[in-house]
Coordinates of C-alpha atoms and ligand atoms in Angstrom, one line a residue:
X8 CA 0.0 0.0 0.0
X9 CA 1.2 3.6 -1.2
X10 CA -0.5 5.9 1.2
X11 CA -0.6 9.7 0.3
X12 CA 1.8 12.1 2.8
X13 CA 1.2 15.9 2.7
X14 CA 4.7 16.6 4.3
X15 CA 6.4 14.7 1.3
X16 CA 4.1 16.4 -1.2
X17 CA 5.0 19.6 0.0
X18 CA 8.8 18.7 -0.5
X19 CA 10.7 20.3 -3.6
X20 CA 14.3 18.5 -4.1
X21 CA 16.8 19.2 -6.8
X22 CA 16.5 15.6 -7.9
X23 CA 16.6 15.6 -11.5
X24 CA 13.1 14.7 -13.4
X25 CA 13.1 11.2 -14.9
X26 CA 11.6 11.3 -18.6
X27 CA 10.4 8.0 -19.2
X28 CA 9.8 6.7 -22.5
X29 CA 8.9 3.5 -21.9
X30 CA 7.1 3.0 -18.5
X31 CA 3.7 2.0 -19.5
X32 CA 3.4 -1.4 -20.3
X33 CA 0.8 -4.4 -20.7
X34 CA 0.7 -8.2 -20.6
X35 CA -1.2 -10.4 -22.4
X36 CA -2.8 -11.0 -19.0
X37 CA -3.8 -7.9 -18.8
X38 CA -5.0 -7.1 -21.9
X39 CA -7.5 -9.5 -21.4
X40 CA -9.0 -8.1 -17.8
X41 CA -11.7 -6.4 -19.9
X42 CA -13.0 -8.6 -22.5
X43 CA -16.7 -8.6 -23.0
X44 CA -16.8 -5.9 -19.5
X45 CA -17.7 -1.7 -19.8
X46 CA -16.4 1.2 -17.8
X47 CA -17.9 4.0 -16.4
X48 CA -15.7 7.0 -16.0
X49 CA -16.8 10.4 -14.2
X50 CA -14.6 13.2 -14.0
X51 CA -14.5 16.1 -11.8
X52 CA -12.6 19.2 -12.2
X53 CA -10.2 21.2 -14.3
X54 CA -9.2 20.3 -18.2
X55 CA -5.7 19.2 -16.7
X56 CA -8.3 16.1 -14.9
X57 CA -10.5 16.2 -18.3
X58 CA -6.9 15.1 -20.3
X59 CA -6.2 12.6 -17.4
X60 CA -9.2 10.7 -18.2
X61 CA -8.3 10.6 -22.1
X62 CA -5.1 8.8 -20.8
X63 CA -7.3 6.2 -18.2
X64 CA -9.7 5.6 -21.2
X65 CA -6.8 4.7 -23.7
X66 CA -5.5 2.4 -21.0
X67 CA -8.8 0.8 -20.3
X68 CA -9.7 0.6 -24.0
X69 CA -6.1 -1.5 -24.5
X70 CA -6.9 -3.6 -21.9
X71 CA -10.1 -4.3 -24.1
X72 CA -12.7 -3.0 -21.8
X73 CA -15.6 -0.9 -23.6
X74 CA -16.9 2.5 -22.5
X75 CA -20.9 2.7 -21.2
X76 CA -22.3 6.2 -20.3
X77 CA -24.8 4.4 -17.8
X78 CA -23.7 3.6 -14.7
X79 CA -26.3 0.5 -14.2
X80 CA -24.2 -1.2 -16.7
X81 CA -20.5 -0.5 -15.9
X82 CA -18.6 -3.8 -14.5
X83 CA -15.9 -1.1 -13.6
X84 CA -16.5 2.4 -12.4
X85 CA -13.6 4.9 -11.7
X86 CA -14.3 8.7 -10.4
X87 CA -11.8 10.6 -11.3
X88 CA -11.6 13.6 -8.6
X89 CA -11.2 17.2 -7.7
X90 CA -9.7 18.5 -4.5
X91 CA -9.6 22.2 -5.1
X92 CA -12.7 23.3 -3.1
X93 CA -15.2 21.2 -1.2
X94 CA -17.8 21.5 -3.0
X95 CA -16.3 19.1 -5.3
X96 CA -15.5 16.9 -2.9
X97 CA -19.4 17.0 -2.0
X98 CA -20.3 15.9 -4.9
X99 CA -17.9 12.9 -5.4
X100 CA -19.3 11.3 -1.7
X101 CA -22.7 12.1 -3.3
X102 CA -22.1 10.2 -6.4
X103 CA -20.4 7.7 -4.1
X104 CA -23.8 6.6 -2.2
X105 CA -25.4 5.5 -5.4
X106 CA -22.4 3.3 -6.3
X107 CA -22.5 1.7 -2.9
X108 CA -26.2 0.3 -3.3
X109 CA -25.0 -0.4 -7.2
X110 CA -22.6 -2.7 -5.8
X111 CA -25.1 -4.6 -3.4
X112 CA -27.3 -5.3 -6.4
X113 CA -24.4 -6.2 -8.6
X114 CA -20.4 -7.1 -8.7
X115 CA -18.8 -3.9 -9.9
X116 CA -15.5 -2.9 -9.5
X117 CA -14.6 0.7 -8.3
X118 CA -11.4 2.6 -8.9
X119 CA -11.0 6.3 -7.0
X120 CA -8.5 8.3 -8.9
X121 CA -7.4 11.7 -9.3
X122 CA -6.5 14.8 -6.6
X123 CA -8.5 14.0 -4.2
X124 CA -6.8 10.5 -3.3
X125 CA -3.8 12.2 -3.3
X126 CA -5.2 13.6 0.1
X127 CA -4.4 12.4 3.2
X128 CA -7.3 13.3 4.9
X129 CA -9.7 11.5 2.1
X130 CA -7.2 8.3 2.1
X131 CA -7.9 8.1 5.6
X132 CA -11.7 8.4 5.5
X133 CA -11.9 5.7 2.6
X134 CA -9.6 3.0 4.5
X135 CA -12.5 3.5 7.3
X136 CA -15.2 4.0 5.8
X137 CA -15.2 3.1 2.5
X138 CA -13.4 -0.5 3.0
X139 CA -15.9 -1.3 -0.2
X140 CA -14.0 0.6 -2.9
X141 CA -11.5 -1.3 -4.6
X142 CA -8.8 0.6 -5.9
X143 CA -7.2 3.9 -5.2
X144 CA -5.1 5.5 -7.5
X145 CA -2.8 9.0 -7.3
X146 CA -2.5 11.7 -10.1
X147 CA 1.3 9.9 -10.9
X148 CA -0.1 6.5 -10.7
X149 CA -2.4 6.6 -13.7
X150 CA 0.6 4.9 -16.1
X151 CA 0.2 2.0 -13.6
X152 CA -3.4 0.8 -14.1
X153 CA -3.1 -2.1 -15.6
X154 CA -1.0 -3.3 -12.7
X155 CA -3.3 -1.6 -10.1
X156 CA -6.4 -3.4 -11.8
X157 CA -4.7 -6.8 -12.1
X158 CA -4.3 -6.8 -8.1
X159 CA -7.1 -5.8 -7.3
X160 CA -9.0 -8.4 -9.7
X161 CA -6.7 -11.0 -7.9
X162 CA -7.1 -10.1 -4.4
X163 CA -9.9 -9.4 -2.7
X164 CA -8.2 -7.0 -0.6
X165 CA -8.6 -3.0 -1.0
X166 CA -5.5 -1.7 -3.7
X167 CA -4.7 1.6 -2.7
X168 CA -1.3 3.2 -5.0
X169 CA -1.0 7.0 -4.7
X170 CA 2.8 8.4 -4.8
X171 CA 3.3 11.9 -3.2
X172 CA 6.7 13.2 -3.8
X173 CA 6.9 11.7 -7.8
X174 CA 9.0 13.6 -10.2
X175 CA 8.8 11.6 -13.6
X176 CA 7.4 13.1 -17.3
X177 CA 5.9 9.8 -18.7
X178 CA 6.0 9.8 -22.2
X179 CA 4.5 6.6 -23.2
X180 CA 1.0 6.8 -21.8
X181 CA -1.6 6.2 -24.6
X182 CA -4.7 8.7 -25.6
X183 CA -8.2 8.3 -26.6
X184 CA -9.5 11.6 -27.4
X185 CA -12.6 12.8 -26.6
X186 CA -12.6 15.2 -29.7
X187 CA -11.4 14.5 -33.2
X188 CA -10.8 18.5 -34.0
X189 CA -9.1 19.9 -30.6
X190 CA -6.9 18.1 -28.4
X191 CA -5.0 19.1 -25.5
X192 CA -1.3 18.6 -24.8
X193 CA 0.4 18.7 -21.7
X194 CA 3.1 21.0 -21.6
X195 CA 4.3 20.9 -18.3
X196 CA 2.9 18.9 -14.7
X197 CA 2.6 20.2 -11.5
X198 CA 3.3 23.6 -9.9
X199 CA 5.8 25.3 -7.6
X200 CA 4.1 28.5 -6.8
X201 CA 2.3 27.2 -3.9
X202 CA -0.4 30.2 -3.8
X203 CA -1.4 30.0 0.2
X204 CA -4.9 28.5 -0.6
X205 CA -4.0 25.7 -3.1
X206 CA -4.5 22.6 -3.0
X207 CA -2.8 21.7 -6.5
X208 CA 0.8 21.9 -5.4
X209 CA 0.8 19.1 -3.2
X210 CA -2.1 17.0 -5.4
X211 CA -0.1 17.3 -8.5
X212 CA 3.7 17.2 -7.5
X213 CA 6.4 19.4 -8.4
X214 CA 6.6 21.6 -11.9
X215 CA 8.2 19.2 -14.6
X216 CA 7.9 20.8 -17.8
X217 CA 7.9 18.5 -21.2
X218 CA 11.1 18.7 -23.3
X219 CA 10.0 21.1 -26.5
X220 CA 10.4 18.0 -28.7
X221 CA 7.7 15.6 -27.0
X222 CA 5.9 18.6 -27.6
X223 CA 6.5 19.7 -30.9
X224 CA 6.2 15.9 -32.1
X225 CA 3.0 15.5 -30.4
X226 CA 1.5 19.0 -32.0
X227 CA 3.0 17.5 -35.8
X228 CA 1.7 14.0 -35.1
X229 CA -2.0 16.0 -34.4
X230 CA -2.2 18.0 -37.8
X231 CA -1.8 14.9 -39.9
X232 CA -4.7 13.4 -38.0
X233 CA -6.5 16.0 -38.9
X234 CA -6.5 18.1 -35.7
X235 CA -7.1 22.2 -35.7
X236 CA -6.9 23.2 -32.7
X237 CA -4.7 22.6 -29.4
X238 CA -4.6 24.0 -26.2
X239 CA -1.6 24.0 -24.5
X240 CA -1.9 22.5 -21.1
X241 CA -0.4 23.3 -17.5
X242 CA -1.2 24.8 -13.5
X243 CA 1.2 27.9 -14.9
X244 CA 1.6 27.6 -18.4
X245 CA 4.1 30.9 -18.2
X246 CA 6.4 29.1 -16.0
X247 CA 7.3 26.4 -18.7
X248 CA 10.7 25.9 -19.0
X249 CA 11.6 27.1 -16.0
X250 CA 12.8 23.7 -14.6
X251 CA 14.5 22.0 -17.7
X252 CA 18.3 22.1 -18.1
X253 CA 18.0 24.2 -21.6
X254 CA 17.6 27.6 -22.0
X255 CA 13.9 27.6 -23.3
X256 CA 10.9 29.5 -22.3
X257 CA 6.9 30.2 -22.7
X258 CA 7.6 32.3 -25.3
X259 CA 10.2 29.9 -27.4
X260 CA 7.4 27.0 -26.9
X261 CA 5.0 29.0 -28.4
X262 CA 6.5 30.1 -32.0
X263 CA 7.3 26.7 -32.6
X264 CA 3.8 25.7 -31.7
X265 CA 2.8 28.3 -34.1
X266 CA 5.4 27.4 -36.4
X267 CA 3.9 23.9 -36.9
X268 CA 1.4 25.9 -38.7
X269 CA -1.7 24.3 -37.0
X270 CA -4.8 26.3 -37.2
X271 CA -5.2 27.5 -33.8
X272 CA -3.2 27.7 -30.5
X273 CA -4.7 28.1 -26.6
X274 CA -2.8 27.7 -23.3
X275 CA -4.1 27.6 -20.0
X276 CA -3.4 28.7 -17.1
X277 CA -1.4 31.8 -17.0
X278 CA -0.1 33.4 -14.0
X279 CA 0.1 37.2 -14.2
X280 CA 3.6 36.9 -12.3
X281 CA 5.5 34.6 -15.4
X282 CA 3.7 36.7 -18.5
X283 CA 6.7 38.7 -20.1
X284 CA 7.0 41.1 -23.0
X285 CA 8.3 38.4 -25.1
X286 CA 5.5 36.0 -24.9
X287 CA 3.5 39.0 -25.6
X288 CA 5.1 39.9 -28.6
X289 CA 5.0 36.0 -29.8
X290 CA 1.3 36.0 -29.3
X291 CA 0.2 39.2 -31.0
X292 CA 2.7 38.3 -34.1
X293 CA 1.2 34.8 -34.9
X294 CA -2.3 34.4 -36.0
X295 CA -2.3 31.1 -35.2
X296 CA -2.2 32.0 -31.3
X297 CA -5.7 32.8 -30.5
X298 CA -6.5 36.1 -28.9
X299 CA -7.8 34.7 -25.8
X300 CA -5.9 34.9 -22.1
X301 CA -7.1 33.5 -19.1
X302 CA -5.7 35.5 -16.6
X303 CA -6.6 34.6 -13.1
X304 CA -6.7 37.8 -10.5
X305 CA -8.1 36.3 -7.5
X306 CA -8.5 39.3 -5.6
X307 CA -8.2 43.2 -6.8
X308 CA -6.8 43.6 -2.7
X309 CA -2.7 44.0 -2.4
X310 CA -3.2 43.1 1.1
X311 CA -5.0 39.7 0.2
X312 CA -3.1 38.7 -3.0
X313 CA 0.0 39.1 -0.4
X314 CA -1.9 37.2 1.8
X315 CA -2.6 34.7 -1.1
X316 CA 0.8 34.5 -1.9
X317 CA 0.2 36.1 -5.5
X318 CA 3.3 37.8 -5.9
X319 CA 1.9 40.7 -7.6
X320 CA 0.2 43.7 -6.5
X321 CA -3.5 45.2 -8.0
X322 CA -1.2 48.1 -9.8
X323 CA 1.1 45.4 -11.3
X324 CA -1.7 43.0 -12.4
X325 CA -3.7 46.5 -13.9
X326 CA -0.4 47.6 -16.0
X327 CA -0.5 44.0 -17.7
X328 CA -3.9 43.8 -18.0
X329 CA -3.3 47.0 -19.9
X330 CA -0.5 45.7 -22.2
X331 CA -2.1 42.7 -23.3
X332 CA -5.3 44.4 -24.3
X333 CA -3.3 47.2 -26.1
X334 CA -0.8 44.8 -27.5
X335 CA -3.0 41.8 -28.9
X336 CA -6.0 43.2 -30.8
X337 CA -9.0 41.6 -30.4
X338 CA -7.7 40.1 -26.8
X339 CA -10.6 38.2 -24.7
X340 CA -9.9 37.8 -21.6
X341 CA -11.2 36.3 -18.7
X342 CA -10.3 35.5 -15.1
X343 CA -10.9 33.4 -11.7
X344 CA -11.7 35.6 -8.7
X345 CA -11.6 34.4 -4.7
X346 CA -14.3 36.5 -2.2
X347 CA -14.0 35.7 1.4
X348 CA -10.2 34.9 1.9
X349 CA -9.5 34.9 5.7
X350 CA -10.2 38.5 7.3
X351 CA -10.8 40.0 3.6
X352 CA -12.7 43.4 4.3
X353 CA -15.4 45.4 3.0
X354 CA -12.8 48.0 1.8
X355 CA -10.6 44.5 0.3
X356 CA -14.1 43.6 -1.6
X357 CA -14.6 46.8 -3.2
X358 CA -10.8 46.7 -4.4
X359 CA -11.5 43.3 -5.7
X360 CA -15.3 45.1 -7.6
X361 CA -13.0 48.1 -8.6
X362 CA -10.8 45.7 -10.7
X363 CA -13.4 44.1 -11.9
X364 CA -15.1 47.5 -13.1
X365 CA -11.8 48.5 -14.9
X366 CA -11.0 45.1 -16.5
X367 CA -14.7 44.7 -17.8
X368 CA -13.6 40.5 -18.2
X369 CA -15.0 38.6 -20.7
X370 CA -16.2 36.0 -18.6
X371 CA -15.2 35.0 -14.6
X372 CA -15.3 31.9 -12.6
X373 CA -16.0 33.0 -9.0
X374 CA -15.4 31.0 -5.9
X375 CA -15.8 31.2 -2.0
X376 CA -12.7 30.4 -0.6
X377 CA -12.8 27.0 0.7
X378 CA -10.1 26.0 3.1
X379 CA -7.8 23.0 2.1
X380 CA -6.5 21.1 4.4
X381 CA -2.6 21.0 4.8
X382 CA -2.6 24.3 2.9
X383 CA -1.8 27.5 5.1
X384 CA -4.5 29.8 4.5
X385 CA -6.8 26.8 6.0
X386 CA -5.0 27.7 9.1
X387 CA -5.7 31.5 9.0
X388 CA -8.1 32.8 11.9
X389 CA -11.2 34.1 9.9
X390 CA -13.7 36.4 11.2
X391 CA -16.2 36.7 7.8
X392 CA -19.7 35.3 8.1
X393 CA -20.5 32.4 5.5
X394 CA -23.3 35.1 5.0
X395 CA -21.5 38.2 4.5
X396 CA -19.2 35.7 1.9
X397 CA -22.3 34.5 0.2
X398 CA -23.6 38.5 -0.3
X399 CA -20.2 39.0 -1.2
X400 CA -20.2 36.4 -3.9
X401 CA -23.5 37.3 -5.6
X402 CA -22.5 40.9 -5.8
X403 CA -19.7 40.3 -7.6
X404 CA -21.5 37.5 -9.8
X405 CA -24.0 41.0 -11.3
X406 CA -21.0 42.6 -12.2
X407 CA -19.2 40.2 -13.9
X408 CA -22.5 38.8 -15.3
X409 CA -23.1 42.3 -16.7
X410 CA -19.7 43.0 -18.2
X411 CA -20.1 39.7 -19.9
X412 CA -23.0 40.8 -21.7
X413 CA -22.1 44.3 -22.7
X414 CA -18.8 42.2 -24.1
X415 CA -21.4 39.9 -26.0
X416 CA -23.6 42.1 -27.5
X417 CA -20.6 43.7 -28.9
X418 CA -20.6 40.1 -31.3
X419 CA -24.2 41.0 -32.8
X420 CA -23.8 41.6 -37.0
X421 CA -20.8 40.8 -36.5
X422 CA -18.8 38.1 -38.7
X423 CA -16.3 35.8 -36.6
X424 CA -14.3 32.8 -37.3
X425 CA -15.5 29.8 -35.6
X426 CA -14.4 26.1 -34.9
X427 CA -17.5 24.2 -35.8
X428 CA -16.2 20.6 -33.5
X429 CA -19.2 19.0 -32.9
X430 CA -22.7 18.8 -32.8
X431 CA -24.9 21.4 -31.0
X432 CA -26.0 19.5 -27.5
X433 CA -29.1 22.6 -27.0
X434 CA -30.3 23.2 -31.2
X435 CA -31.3 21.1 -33.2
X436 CA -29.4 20.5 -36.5
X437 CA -27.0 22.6 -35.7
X438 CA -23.4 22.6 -34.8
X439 CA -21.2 24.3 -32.0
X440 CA -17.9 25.7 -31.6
X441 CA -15.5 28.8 -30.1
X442 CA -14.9 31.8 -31.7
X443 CA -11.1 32.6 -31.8
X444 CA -11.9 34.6 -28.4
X445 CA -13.9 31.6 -27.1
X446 CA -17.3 32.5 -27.4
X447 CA -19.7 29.2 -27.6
X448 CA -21.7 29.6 -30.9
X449 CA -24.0 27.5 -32.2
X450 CA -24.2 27.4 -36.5
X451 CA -27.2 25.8 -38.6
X452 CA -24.8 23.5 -40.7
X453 CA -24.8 19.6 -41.5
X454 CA -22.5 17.4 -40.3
X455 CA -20.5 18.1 -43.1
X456 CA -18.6 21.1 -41.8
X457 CA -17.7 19.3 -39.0
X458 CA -13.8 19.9 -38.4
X459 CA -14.0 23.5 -40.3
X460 CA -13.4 26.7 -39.5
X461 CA -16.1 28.7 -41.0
X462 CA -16.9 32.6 -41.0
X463 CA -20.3 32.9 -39.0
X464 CA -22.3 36.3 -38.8
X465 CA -23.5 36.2 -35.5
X466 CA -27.7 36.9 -35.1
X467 CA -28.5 36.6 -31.7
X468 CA -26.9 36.6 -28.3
X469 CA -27.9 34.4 -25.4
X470 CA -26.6 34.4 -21.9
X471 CA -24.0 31.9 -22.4
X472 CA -24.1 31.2 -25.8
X473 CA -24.5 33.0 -29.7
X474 CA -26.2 32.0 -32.2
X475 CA -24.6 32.2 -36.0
X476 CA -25.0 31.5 -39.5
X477 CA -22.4 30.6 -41.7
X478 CA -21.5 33.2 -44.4
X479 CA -19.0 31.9 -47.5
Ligands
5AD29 N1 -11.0 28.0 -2.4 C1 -11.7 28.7 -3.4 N2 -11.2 28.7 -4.7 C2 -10.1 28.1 -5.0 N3 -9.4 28.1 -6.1 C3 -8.3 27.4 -5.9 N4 -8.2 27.0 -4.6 C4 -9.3 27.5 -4.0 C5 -9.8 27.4 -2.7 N5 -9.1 26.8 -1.7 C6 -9.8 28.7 -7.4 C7 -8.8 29.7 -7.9 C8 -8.2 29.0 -9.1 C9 -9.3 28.2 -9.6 C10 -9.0 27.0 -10.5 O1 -9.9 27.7 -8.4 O2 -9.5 30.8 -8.3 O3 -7.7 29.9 -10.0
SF4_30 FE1 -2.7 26.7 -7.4 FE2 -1.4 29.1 -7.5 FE3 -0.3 26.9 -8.7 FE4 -2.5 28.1 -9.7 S1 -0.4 29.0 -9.5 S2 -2.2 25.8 -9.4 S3 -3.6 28.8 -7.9 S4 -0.7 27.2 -6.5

């Protein structure tokens, strides 16, 4: 048994970072676990937990097990979790209850992946009271599946593998792609920043960036599928580089992204602190680098982003705010904000609305702070109400709510370029996609533009959507 261990997460050593070419690896044995058997996957979380599950599903789909989207007929269920606020965590026990009278009906095998068994706290509460779950699996154990779902199909005993203090780039871990016309690519793992109210840092290991070739092959090896678009994937996307033993940054990555000459280029996340001049000047001189930054500001407070352990200041975030929009025409940008840090004021609050009333973002996802455990801002003595943080919340929900629209109606008549990648899920016969700044659009077109990237006059703007039609 591999149990989780916050005080060897939290470690950072200057042992080099293994790339491994060749870890994953099957047996005939184990190719055969899944033979006329489904899996139910669920993920929770970020698109960093999204990718993770393309990588379980390849794995599951080589050890010849097929995918169901009903839970009632999976032989194998695995939840791949959140930790970043408990709400998520919530929602995982939730959908934990209705597996537990599943598997009194039926034999079913579950699997508990992902940040949250990387917790100590949750590792504990599952050896107790959740003795019924089968396997449990860390974010760097997910290469070792097979091996994991062998033992536990031999032994009746509870299989629990979660590695805290892992420093390896596996190279070798297969893909099945949930899209055929945009795919995301690691770039880098982990994250070193250790902002005061993360979780992430000690769920997903030290920063271990990808060498530029695995990269660059990877993006090549897309485009003769047939791919158009990729997003660039990482906790701190600017901070790439920063750990390999070549002199290589953000901004080198990204001109020979765009030099592959695919269609369209996102990253997420960005962290105002890493975002230079150069990777500025890279993204405003290729049009293959869509005008879209997510730039998470968290709070418009100096005194709480200190708190938060931000590193920059409201004035320094405004200033490159201000370049980007001045620098990359067109620039969307959107941003994550935190109300209710420990002790943040009235007078903190209406820095964080004032930031918001300058920026005017795009879009915002807004949070209540949530205090994780092992973390220390979960240690910080807080004297807010849950109320006062709830009014606080919903106040700033209007604002950003109403900038969003003013920034959408802006779109009406207008003609955009949009990604059509797949079928509309809300309008009939038509398709949806993202504009190059990430609006959601939905096009009246058959199937056969699927995979183009059409012009579309937008006609009418919804609350979290447009509607277009395609002009030649
Ligand atoms: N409480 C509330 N929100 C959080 N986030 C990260 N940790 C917490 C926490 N403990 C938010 C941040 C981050 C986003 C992914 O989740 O805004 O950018
Ligand atoms: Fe968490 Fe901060 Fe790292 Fe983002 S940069 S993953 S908020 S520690």
């Amino acid at each position: 048994m591999n149990l989780p261990n916050l005080n060897e997460a939290r470690k950072r050593t200057n042992k080099k970072v293994e790339i491994r070419e060749d870890k994953y690896k099957l047996s005939n044995t184990q190719k055969a676990i899944g033979i006329n058997k489904n899996y139910f996957i669920k993920t929770y979380g970020c698109q960093m937990n999204e990718h993770d599950s393309e990588n379980i599903k390849a794995i599951l789909n080589d050890m010849n097990f097929n995918e169901t989207d009903t839970l009632e007929q999976a032989d194998l269920i695995i939840l791949n979790t959140c930790a970043i606020r408990e709400n998520a965590h919530n929602k995982v026990f939730g959908l934990l209850g209705r597996i537990k009278h599943l598997k009194q009906t039926k034999e079913v095998m579950v699997g508990f992946g992902g940040c949250m068994a990387q917790e100590e706290v949750i590792v504990d509460e599952i050896l107790n009271k959740y003795k019924w779950i089968d396997f449990v699996f860390g974010t760097h154990n997910i290469v070792n599946l097979p091996n994991i779902i062998e033992n536990a199909t031999n032994n009746k005993k509870q299989e629990i593998e979660v590695f805290s203090g892992e420093g390896e780039v596996i190279e070798n871990i297969p893909v099945k792609r949930d899209n055929k016309y945009k795919a995301w690519v690691n770039i880098m793992y982990g994250c070193d920043k250790f902002c005061t109210y993360c979780i992430v840092p000690y769920t997903r290991g030290k920063q271990r960036s990808r060498l530029p070739k695995h990269i660059i092959d990877e993006v090549n090896s897309l485009i003769k599928e047939g791919y158009k678009e990729v997003t660039l994937l990482g906790q701190n996307v600017n901070a790439y580089g920063k750990d390999l033993e070549i002199d290589y940054t953000m901004a080198n990555l990204l001109e020979d992204v765009a030099k592959t000459k695919i269609d369209r280029i996102r990253f997420v996340t960005s962290h105002p602190w890493d975002f230079n001049d150069e990777m500025i000047d890279i993204i405003s001189k290729y049009d293959n680098i869509m005008p879209y930054i997510h730039l998470p500001l968290q709070s418009g407070s100096s005194k709480i982003l200190k708190l938060m352990g931000r590193r920059y200041t409201k004035e320094q975030y405004l200033e490159l705010f201000k370049k980007l929009k001045s620098k990359i025409s067109n620039v969307a940008i959107t941003t994550d904000i935190i109300v209710g840090f420990p002790n943040e004021t009235e007078e903190d609050f209406n820095d964080t609305l004032d930031i918001v009333n300058t920026c005017k973002y795009d879009s915002a996802f807004t949070f209540i702070f949530s205090p994780r455990v092992g973390t220390p801002a979960s240690k910080m003595l807080d004297s807010i109400s849950l109320e006062i943080k709830e009014a606080r919340l919903q106040k700033l929900n209007q604002l950003i709510n109403k900038y969003s629209k003013e920034n959408n109606d802006k779109y009406l008549n207008k003609t955009v370029s949009v990604l059509l990648d797949d079928y509309s899920s809300k309008k009939k016969d038509c398709l949806k996609g993202y504009t190059d700044t990430m609006k959601l659009v939905n096009v009246k077109a058959d199937s056969s533009y699927l995979g183009k990237i059409v012009n579309v006059k937008i006609t009418s703007i919804k609350t979290w959507s447009m509607d277009g039609e395609i002009v030649e």
